[in-house]
Amino acid sequence: MANRMNKTENTLKQFMDANLYSRYSGLLALSNISLQLIDTSGDILLEFNPSPDFCKLICQHEESRICQDYISRLKPGAKERFTCRHGLENILLPIDSNNETLGYVIGAQVYSTANEYRKYLIDIMAIAKDRKLNPEFIAKSVAAIKTVEVNKIEIHEQLCHHLAKNVFYDFSETIHTTDTVIARLSIEKEMLEKKIIDLEAKNMSLVINPHFLFNTLNSIARIAYFEKSHKTEELIYCLSDLLRYNLKQDDDLHTIGAEMDNIEKYLYIQKTRFKNRLDYTIEVAEDIKPHRIPNMIIQPIVENAVIHGITPKRGGGVIRITAEKYRNDISISVMDNGNGFPKEVLQTLYQPETKMGIGFRSTDQRLKRYFGEHYGLRVVKSDYSGSTVTIAIPTKPNVRR
């Protein structure tokens, strides 16, 4: 039994490497509340919507593993909605197949309006002492936890139910290689329509244009799938994910792993456009990916390398992205073998009056605002052999905001 469970869990983890997020992007657009997929031991396989910093960086002892409140409830077939010790609403739903639990969909991690008062009862100083964290960082993390109306939490719970059901369909398709795509798409269409009706009936705001765009792109991708145009399908899913990620104009910290996934989709699309004129490599160790960075920090630097470094070069070139840990810091480097910055541009990069300078200067200031004056963005090399731009962040940030 243990061997069979390990085999199943390994397959489930491998299944997470597919376009799982893309398949459900239309559904996920209906909620920005925490929603994750975990295995039966509590390890996080995929974050559809990230959990709050308070849960991720304070309650969880490892960023890749859920908190003890969840772990204590992980039993085969477990299904419940519960309130954690700090008063947050939580959802736990199993993904079952043949009386075996493959994993769980978890989510919410928000305060209901009735329980919001409990955030003010959290003993910040005791947590700071226990976890050896800055009390100010804990206080800001607590203040940032969302408060959500009960009916929105109920709709999110229904969304989690639908997701668990569809992950099971997808997983079954992978295991048994049977063609259940039509059935899955029909269920997705039904649940999307139901969610939209529920949201409208409850007078909730629904931003139509982005959702319409994402759903249209995903519909086109599915047509490409049925027509066996797999390259087209993959490109459309990449574009849909890029648009969704770039529209997340929040001020939250995202994982380096999420940022790199976004960058890889951007470079994949550009590689299709430029063909053999562009090559790229991304080398980021697994233990670096859970560390957090302000969103949309790295991608503009990569885009600059493509547009100003590689595009003007007759034979094209290579972009290499690396991340290394040294003592208590992480250094992320974006390197290209293009033509380098023109001398006059290099001299004005950090001046606010130039267009490119605005981007570099604001990125540097964002990093300093989060992590302190010792961190930020720096052009360490730029000549006719190419450019290297680095981002320095701490491994354990004392986030200032």
Short mmCIF file of C-alpha atoms in Angstrom, two decimals:
data_model
loop_
_atom_site.label_atom_id
_atom_site.label_comp_id
_atom_site.label_asym_id
_atom_site.label_seq_id
_atom_site.Cartn_x
_atom_site.Cartn_y
_atom_site.Cartn_z
CA MET A 1 0.00 0.00 0.00
CA ALA A 2 2.82 2.40 0.89
CA ASN A 3 4.57 1.72 -2.42
CA ARG A 4 1.34 2.32 -4.32
CA MET A 5 0.75 5.60 -2.46
CA ASN A 6 4.28 6.82 -3.19
CA LYS A 7 3.83 5.97 -6.85
CA THR A 8 0.53 7.84 -6.97
CA GLU A 9 1.92 10.89 -5.22
CA ASN A 10 4.95 10.99 -7.50
CA THR A 11 2.65 10.85 -10.51
CA LEU A 12 0.54 13.62 -9.03
CA LYS A 13 3.65 15.76 -8.57
CA GLN A 14 4.69 15.09 -12.15
CA PHE A 15 1.18 15.98 -13.27
CA MET A 16 1.63 19.41 -11.64
CA ASP A 17 4.34 20.18 -14.19
CA ALA A 18 1.79 20.26 -17.00
CA ASN A 19 -0.37 23.25 -18.03
CA LEU A 20 -2.64 22.75 -15.04
CA TYR A 21 -2.90 26.43 -14.12
CA SER A 22 -3.64 27.37 -17.72
CA ARG A 23 -6.46 24.87 -18.02
CA TYR A 24 -8.35 26.45 -15.15
CA SER A 25 -7.38 30.09 -15.68
CA GLY A 26 -10.92 31.06 -16.61
CA LEU A 27 -12.23 29.56 -13.39
CA LEU A 28 -9.44 31.01 -11.24
CA ALA A 29 -10.16 34.50 -12.58
CA LEU A 30 -13.35 34.49 -10.51
CA SER A 31 -11.51 34.69 -7.19
CA ASN A 32 -8.30 36.15 -5.80
CA ILE A 33 -8.60 34.31 -2.49
CA SER A 34 -5.93 31.75 -1.54
CA LEU A 35 -6.22 28.43 -3.37
CA GLN A 36 -3.57 25.70 -3.41
CA LEU A 37 -3.01 22.06 -4.25
CA ILE A 38 -1.16 19.91 -1.69
CA ASP A 39 -0.13 16.27 -1.40
CA THR A 40 -1.24 13.93 1.36
CA SER A 41 1.71 14.85 3.58
CA GLY A 42 1.08 18.61 3.43
CA ASP A 43 3.66 19.68 0.85
CA ILE A 44 2.45 22.41 -1.50
CA LEU A 45 2.39 21.16 -5.09
CA LEU A 46 0.93 24.26 -6.75
CA GLU A 47 -0.26 27.71 -5.67
CA PHE A 48 -3.16 28.72 -7.89
CA ASN A 49 -3.68 31.85 -5.77
CA PRO A 50 -1.00 32.57 -3.13
CA SER A 51 -1.70 32.45 0.58
CA PRO A 52 -1.26 35.60 2.72
CA ASP A 53 2.25 36.49 3.90
CA PHE A 54 1.08 35.88 7.48
CA CYS A 55 0.31 32.24 6.66
CA LYS A 56 3.23 31.72 4.31
CA LEU A 57 6.05 33.41 6.21
CA ILE A 58 4.91 33.21 9.82
CA CYS A 59 2.50 30.31 10.46
CA GLN A 60 4.21 27.88 8.08
CA HIS A 61 7.57 26.67 9.33
CA GLU A 62 8.53 25.93 5.71
CA GLU A 63 7.25 27.96 2.76
CA SER A 64 6.73 24.78 0.75
CA ARG A 65 4.66 23.09 3.47
CA ILE A 66 1.30 24.09 4.91
CA CYS A 67 0.78 25.09 8.54
CA GLN A 68 0.21 22.71 11.44
CA ASP A 69 -3.52 23.54 11.64
CA TYR A 70 -3.96 21.98 8.19
CA ILE A 71 -1.51 19.11 8.72
CA SER A 72 -3.36 17.95 11.85
CA ARG A 73 -6.51 17.54 9.72
CA LEU A 74 -4.97 15.56 6.83
CA LYS A 75 -6.78 12.23 7.00
CA PRO A 76 -7.98 10.11 4.05
CA GLY A 77 -11.14 11.67 2.65
CA ALA A 78 -11.01 14.62 5.06
CA LYS A 79 -13.37 17.41 4.01
CA GLU A 80 -14.11 20.43 6.16
CA ARG A 81 -14.27 24.17 6.53
CA PHE A 82 -12.60 25.27 9.74
CA THR A 83 -11.35 28.28 11.64
CA CYS A 84 -7.66 28.20 12.53
CA ARG A 85 -6.17 29.23 15.87
CA HIS A 86 -5.76 32.81 14.63
CA GLY A 87 -9.39 33.05 13.46
CA LEU A 88 -8.93 32.66 9.69
CA GLU A 89 -11.49 30.74 7.61
CA ASN A 90 -9.97 27.70 5.87
CA ILE A 91 -11.20 25.12 3.36
CA LEU A 92 -9.92 21.54 3.01
CA LEU A 93 -11.23 19.28 0.22
CA PRO A 94 -9.85 15.87 -0.82
CA ILE A 95 -9.06 14.71 -4.36
CA ASP A 96 -10.23 11.10 -4.22
CA SER A 97 -9.89 8.25 -6.71
CA ASN A 98 -11.03 4.66 -6.07
CA ASN A 99 -11.37 5.30 -2.32
CA GLU A 100 -7.82 6.66 -2.21
CA THR A 101 -6.98 10.28 -1.38
CA LEU A 102 -4.44 11.61 -3.89
CA GLY A 103 -4.11 15.10 -2.42
CA TYR A 104 -6.16 18.08 -1.30
CA VAL A 105 -7.40 21.42 -2.52
CA ILE A 106 -7.07 24.00 0.25
CA GLY A 107 -7.94 27.67 0.33
CA ALA A 108 -9.53 30.81 1.79
CA GLN A 109 -7.15 31.85 4.63
CA VAL A 110 -9.16 35.02 5.15
CA TYR A 111 -11.17 36.60 7.94
CA SER A 112 -14.93 36.58 7.70
CA THR A 113 -16.57 39.88 8.62
CA ALA A 114 -17.81 38.25 11.83
CA ASN A 115 -14.31 37.12 12.84
CA GLU A 116 -12.26 40.12 11.74
CA TYR A 117 -11.89 41.29 15.34
CA ARG A 118 -9.66 38.26 16.01
CA LYS A 119 -6.80 39.74 14.01
CA TYR A 120 -6.50 42.38 16.73
CA LEU A 121 -6.16 39.68 19.40
CA ILE A 122 -3.05 38.10 17.84
CA ASP A 123 -0.11 38.31 20.24
CA ILE A 124 2.43 39.84 17.86
CA MET A 125 5.23 40.09 20.41
CA ALA A 126 4.91 36.44 21.40
CA ILE A 127 5.04 35.33 17.76
CA ALA A 128 8.02 37.61 17.11
CA LYS A 129 9.90 36.06 20.01
CA ASP A 130 8.97 32.51 19.03
CA ARG A 131 9.78 32.87 15.31
CA LYS A 132 12.63 35.39 15.76
CA LEU A 133 10.98 37.87 13.39
CA ASN A 134 10.61 41.63 13.38
CA PRO A 135 7.35 42.61 15.20
CA GLU A 136 6.72 45.35 12.64
CA PHE A 137 6.82 42.82 9.80
CA ILE A 138 4.36 40.56 11.67
CA ALA A 139 2.04 43.50 12.37
CA LYS A 140 1.99 44.50 8.70
CA SER A 141 1.38 40.90 7.64
CA VAL A 142 -1.57 40.63 10.02
CA ALA A 143 -2.99 43.95 8.79
CA ALA A 144 -2.74 42.72 5.17
CA ILE A 145 -4.93 39.63 5.74
CA LYS A 146 -8.13 40.03 3.73
CA THR A 147 -11.57 40.30 5.29
CA VAL A 148 -14.22 38.73 3.05
CA GLU A 149 -18.01 38.54 3.20
CA VAL A 150 -19.41 35.12 4.08
CA ASN A 151 -21.17 34.69 0.74
CA LYS A 152 -17.90 35.25 -1.13
CA ILE A 153 -16.22 32.61 1.03
CA GLU A 154 -19.07 30.22 0.18
CA ILE A 155 -18.61 30.87 -3.55
CA HIS A 156 -14.87 30.31 -3.15
CA GLU A 157 -15.63 27.00 -1.44
CA GLN A 158 -17.77 25.95 -4.44
CA LEU A 159 -14.88 26.93 -6.72
CA CYS A 160 -12.56 24.69 -4.66
CA HIS A 161 -15.06 21.81 -5.05
CA HIS A 162 -15.10 22.23 -8.83
CA LEU A 163 -11.33 22.44 -8.97
CA ALA A 164 -10.89 19.24 -6.92
CA LYS A 165 -13.32 17.43 -9.21
CA ASN A 166 -11.54 18.61 -12.37
CA VAL A 167 -8.05 17.85 -11.07
CA PHE A 168 -9.33 14.31 -10.50
CA TYR A 169 -10.60 14.14 -14.11
CA ASP A 170 -7.29 15.42 -15.45
CA PHE A 171 -5.31 13.07 -13.24
CA SER A 172 -7.45 10.09 -14.28
CA GLU A 173 -6.88 11.00 -17.90
CA THR A 174 -3.13 11.03 -17.33
CA ILE A 175 -3.13 7.70 -15.51
CA HIS A 176 -5.51 5.79 -17.77
CA THR A 177 -4.80 7.69 -21.02
CA THR A 178 -8.53 7.88 -21.75
CA ASP A 179 -9.96 10.82 -23.61
CA THR A 180 -12.10 12.65 -21.04
CA VAL A 181 -11.34 16.11 -22.46
CA ILE A 182 -14.87 16.72 -23.74
CA ALA A 183 -16.41 15.80 -20.38
CA ARG A 184 -13.96 18.03 -18.54
CA LEU A 185 -14.57 21.02 -20.80
CA SER A 186 -18.32 20.60 -20.41
CA ILE A 187 -17.97 20.63 -16.62
CA GLU A 188 -15.68 23.68 -16.79
CA LYS A 189 -18.21 25.54 -18.96
CA GLU A 190 -21.03 24.63 -16.58
CA MET A 191 -19.19 25.71 -13.45
CA LEU A 192 -17.94 28.95 -15.01
CA GLU A 193 -21.47 29.90 -16.01
CA LYS A 194 -22.73 29.03 -12.53
CA LYS A 195 -20.04 31.09 -10.82
CA ILE A 196 -20.72 34.12 -12.99
CA ILE A 197 -24.46 33.87 -12.27
CA ASP A 198 -23.74 33.52 -8.54
CA LEU A 199 -21.46 36.55 -8.56
CA GLU A 200 -23.91 38.70 -10.48
CA ALA A 201 -26.82 37.60 -8.28
CA LYS A 202 -24.90 38.69 -5.20
CA ASN A 203 -24.08 42.09 -6.73
CA MET A 204 -20.38 41.38 -6.72
CA SER A 205 -18.09 43.32 -9.00
CA LEU A 206 -16.91 41.36 -12.03
CA VAL A 207 -14.33 42.81 -14.36
CA ILE A 208 -15.62 41.57 -17.70
CA ASN A 209 -12.91 42.55 -20.17
CA PRO A 210 -9.92 40.66 -18.73
CA HIS A 211 -12.04 37.59 -18.00
CA PHE A 212 -13.52 37.68 -21.48
CA LEU A 213 -10.03 37.93 -22.96
CA PHE A 214 -8.63 35.04 -20.89
CA ASN A 215 -11.61 32.80 -21.58
CA THR A 216 -11.46 33.58 -25.29
CA LEU A 217 -7.74 32.77 -25.41
CA ASN A 218 -8.32 29.51 -23.58
CA SER A 219 -11.19 28.61 -25.91
CA ILE A 220 -8.90 29.17 -28.89
CA ALA A 221 -6.25 27.02 -27.18
CA ARG A 222 -8.75 24.19 -26.80
CA ILE A 223 -9.69 24.42 -30.47
CA ALA A 224 -5.97 24.17 -31.26
CA TYR A 225 -5.81 21.12 -28.97
CA PHE A 226 -8.59 19.32 -30.84
CA GLU A 227 -6.99 20.25 -34.15
CA LYS A 228 -3.69 18.87 -32.81
CA SER A 229 -1.99 22.27 -33.22
CA HIS A 230 -0.03 21.77 -30.02
CA LYS A 231 2.46 24.58 -30.64
CA THR A 232 -0.42 27.05 -31.07
CA GLU A 233 -2.14 25.70 -27.98
CA GLU A 234 1.00 26.13 -25.89
CA LEU A 235 1.62 29.67 -27.15
CA ILE A 236 -1.93 30.74 -26.34
CA TYR A 237 -1.74 29.30 -22.83
CA CYS A 238 1.58 31.11 -22.30
CA LEU A 239 0.09 34.41 -23.49
CA SER A 240 -2.98 33.96 -21.28
CA ASP A 241 -0.81 33.30 -18.22
CA LEU A 242 1.43 36.27 -19.04
CA LEU A 243 -1.52 38.64 -19.31
CA ARG A 244 -3.04 37.38 -16.08
CA TYR A 245 0.23 37.63 -14.13
CA ASN A 246 1.03 41.09 -15.50
CA LEU A 247 -2.43 42.34 -14.53
CA LYS A 248 -1.80 41.42 -10.90
CA GLN A 249 -0.85 44.97 -9.98
CA ASP A 250 -0.81 44.25 -6.27
CA ASP A 251 1.92 45.23 -3.88
CA ASP A 252 2.49 41.72 -2.58
CA LEU A 253 5.69 39.74 -2.59
CA HIS A 254 5.64 36.86 -5.07
CA THR A 255 7.92 33.85 -5.02
CA ILE A 256 11.02 33.88 -7.21
CA GLY A 257 9.68 30.63 -8.65
CA ALA A 258 6.45 32.34 -9.79
CA GLU A 259 8.44 35.21 -11.30
CA MET A 260 10.68 32.77 -13.17
CA ASP A 261 7.67 30.83 -14.49
CA ASN A 262 6.30 34.09 -15.85
CA ILE A 263 9.65 35.00 -17.43
CA GLU A 264 9.98 31.57 -19.01
CA LYS A 265 6.58 32.00 -20.69
CA TYR A 266 7.65 35.44 -21.97
CA LEU A 267 10.91 34.07 -23.39
CA TYR A 268 9.13 31.05 -24.90
CA ILE A 269 6.87 33.41 -26.86
CA GLN A 270 9.84 35.55 -27.93
CA LYS A 271 11.79 32.44 -28.94
CA THR A 272 8.90 31.45 -31.21
CA ARG A 273 9.01 34.92 -32.73
CA PHE A 274 12.78 35.21 -33.21
CA LYS A 275 13.44 31.48 -33.80
CA ASN A 276 17.20 30.74 -33.88
CA ARG A 277 18.07 34.40 -33.26
CA LEU A 278 17.22 33.98 -29.57
CA ASP A 279 18.27 31.33 -27.08
CA TYR A 280 17.86 31.44 -23.31
CA THR A 281 18.66 29.52 -20.14
CA ILE A 282 17.21 29.87 -16.64
CA GLU A 283 19.25 28.41 -13.80
CA VAL A 284 17.58 28.79 -10.41
CA ALA A 285 18.04 26.19 -7.65
CA GLU A 286 14.90 24.76 -6.06
CA ASP A 287 15.82 26.10 -2.60
CA ILE A 288 15.89 29.66 -3.98
CA LYS A 289 12.45 29.54 -5.67
CA PRO A 290 10.36 29.87 -2.46
CA HIS A 291 12.06 33.17 -1.50
CA ARG A 292 9.99 36.26 -2.18
CA ILE A 293 10.47 39.35 -4.29
CA PRO A 294 8.19 42.25 -5.33
CA ASN A 295 6.13 41.25 -8.36
CA MET A 296 7.18 42.23 -11.89
CA ILE A 297 10.74 43.14 -10.87
CA ILE A 298 12.69 40.74 -13.07
CA GLN A 299 10.55 40.56 -16.21
CA PRO A 300 11.11 44.20 -17.37
CA ILE A 301 14.90 43.64 -17.13
CA VAL A 302 14.60 40.51 -19.28
CA GLU A 303 12.39 42.38 -21.74
CA ASN A 304 15.00 45.13 -21.94
CA ALA A 305 17.68 42.50 -22.69
CA VAL A 306 15.56 41.13 -25.55
CA ILE A 307 14.59 44.49 -27.07
CA HIS A 308 17.79 46.50 -26.56
CA GLY A 309 20.39 43.72 -26.30
CA ILE A 310 19.45 40.87 -28.63
CA THR A 311 17.08 42.39 -31.23
CA PRO A 312 19.54 44.94 -32.70
CA LYS A 313 22.28 42.29 -33.01
CA ARG A 314 22.44 40.86 -36.52
CA GLY A 315 22.93 37.25 -35.47
CA GLY A 316 20.79 37.44 -32.35
CA GLY A 317 22.11 36.14 -29.05
CA VAL A 318 21.59 34.41 -25.73
CA ILE A 319 19.93 35.52 -22.49
CA ARG A 320 20.99 33.74 -19.31
CA ILE A 321 19.21 34.15 -15.99
CA THR A 322 20.76 32.85 -12.78
CA ALA A 323 20.07 33.12 -9.08
CA GLU A 324 22.67 32.40 -6.42
CA LYS A 325 22.62 32.42 -2.65
CA TYR A 326 25.61 33.89 -0.82
CA ARG A 327 25.50 34.04 2.97
CA ASN A 328 22.28 35.93 3.78
CA ASP A 329 21.68 37.40 0.32
CA ILE A 330 20.35 36.26 -3.04
CA SER A 331 21.73 37.67 -6.29
CA ILE A 332 19.62 37.36 -9.44
CA SER A 333 21.49 38.09 -12.68
CA VAL A 334 20.12 38.78 -16.15
CA MET A 335 22.92 38.43 -18.71
CA ASP A 336 22.91 38.84 -22.47
CA ASN A 337 25.59 38.80 -25.15
CA GLY A 338 24.01 41.66 -27.09
CA ASN A 339 25.46 45.05 -27.92
CA GLY A 340 25.29 46.51 -24.41
CA PHE A 341 23.76 49.81 -23.39
CA PRO A 342 24.83 52.83 -25.43
CA LYS A 343 27.21 54.96 -23.39
CA GLU A 344 24.82 57.91 -23.20
CA VAL A 345 21.99 55.63 -21.99
CA LEU A 346 24.21 53.99 -19.38
CA GLN A 347 25.07 57.43 -17.96
CA THR A 348 21.40 58.35 -17.55
CA LEU A 349 19.91 55.04 -16.37
CA TYR A 350 19.23 56.28 -12.86
CA GLN A 351 18.06 59.74 -13.89
CA PRO A 352 14.29 60.25 -13.67
CA GLU A 353 13.93 62.29 -16.85
CA THR A 354 14.80 59.44 -19.25
CA LYS A 355 12.26 56.76 -20.18
CA MET A 356 14.60 53.83 -19.57
CA GLY A 357 15.95 55.60 -16.48
CA ILE A 358 12.45 55.75 -15.01
CA GLY A 359 12.15 51.96 -15.23
CA PHE A 360 15.54 51.17 -13.69
CA ARG A 361 15.25 53.87 -11.06
CA SER A 362 11.74 52.86 -9.96
CA THR A 363 12.74 49.18 -9.82
CA ASP A 364 15.78 50.03 -7.69
CA GLN A 365 13.63 52.19 -5.38
CA ARG A 366 10.99 49.46 -5.00
CA LEU A 367 13.64 46.98 -3.89
CA LYS A 368 15.16 49.47 -1.45
CA ARG A 369 11.73 50.32 -0.07
CA TYR A 370 11.04 46.65 0.66
CA PHE A 371 14.45 45.46 1.81
CA GLY A 372 16.64 48.46 2.69
CA GLU A 373 19.35 50.61 1.13
CA HIS A 374 21.85 47.73 0.87
CA TYR A 375 19.70 46.02 -1.76
CA GLY A 376 18.49 46.91 -5.22
CA LEU A 377 19.32 46.83 -8.91
CA ARG A 378 22.73 47.35 -10.46
CA VAL A 379 24.22 47.28 -13.96
CA VAL A 380 27.49 45.44 -13.28
CA LYS A 381 28.60 45.10 -16.89
CA SER A 382 27.71 46.67 -20.23
CA ASP A 383 29.93 46.71 -23.30
CA TYR A 384 30.00 45.31 -26.82
CA SER A 385 30.16 41.77 -25.43
CA GLY A 386 26.83 42.22 -23.66
CA SER A 387 25.22 43.38 -20.41
CA THR A 388 24.70 42.01 -16.92
CA VAL A 389 22.09 43.43 -14.57
CA THR A 390 21.82 42.10 -11.02
CA ILE A 391 19.13 42.25 -8.36
CA ALA A 392 20.16 41.80 -4.72
CA ILE A 393 17.64 40.78 -2.04
CA PRO A 394 18.00 39.24 1.44
CA THR A 395 17.20 35.57 2.07
CA LYS A 396 15.24 36.46 5.20
CA PRO A 397 13.80 39.90 4.52
CA ASN A 398 12.91 42.29 7.27
CA VAL A 399 10.24 43.70 5.00
CA ARG A 400 9.77 47.41 5.60
CA ARG A 401 7.13 48.49 3.06
#
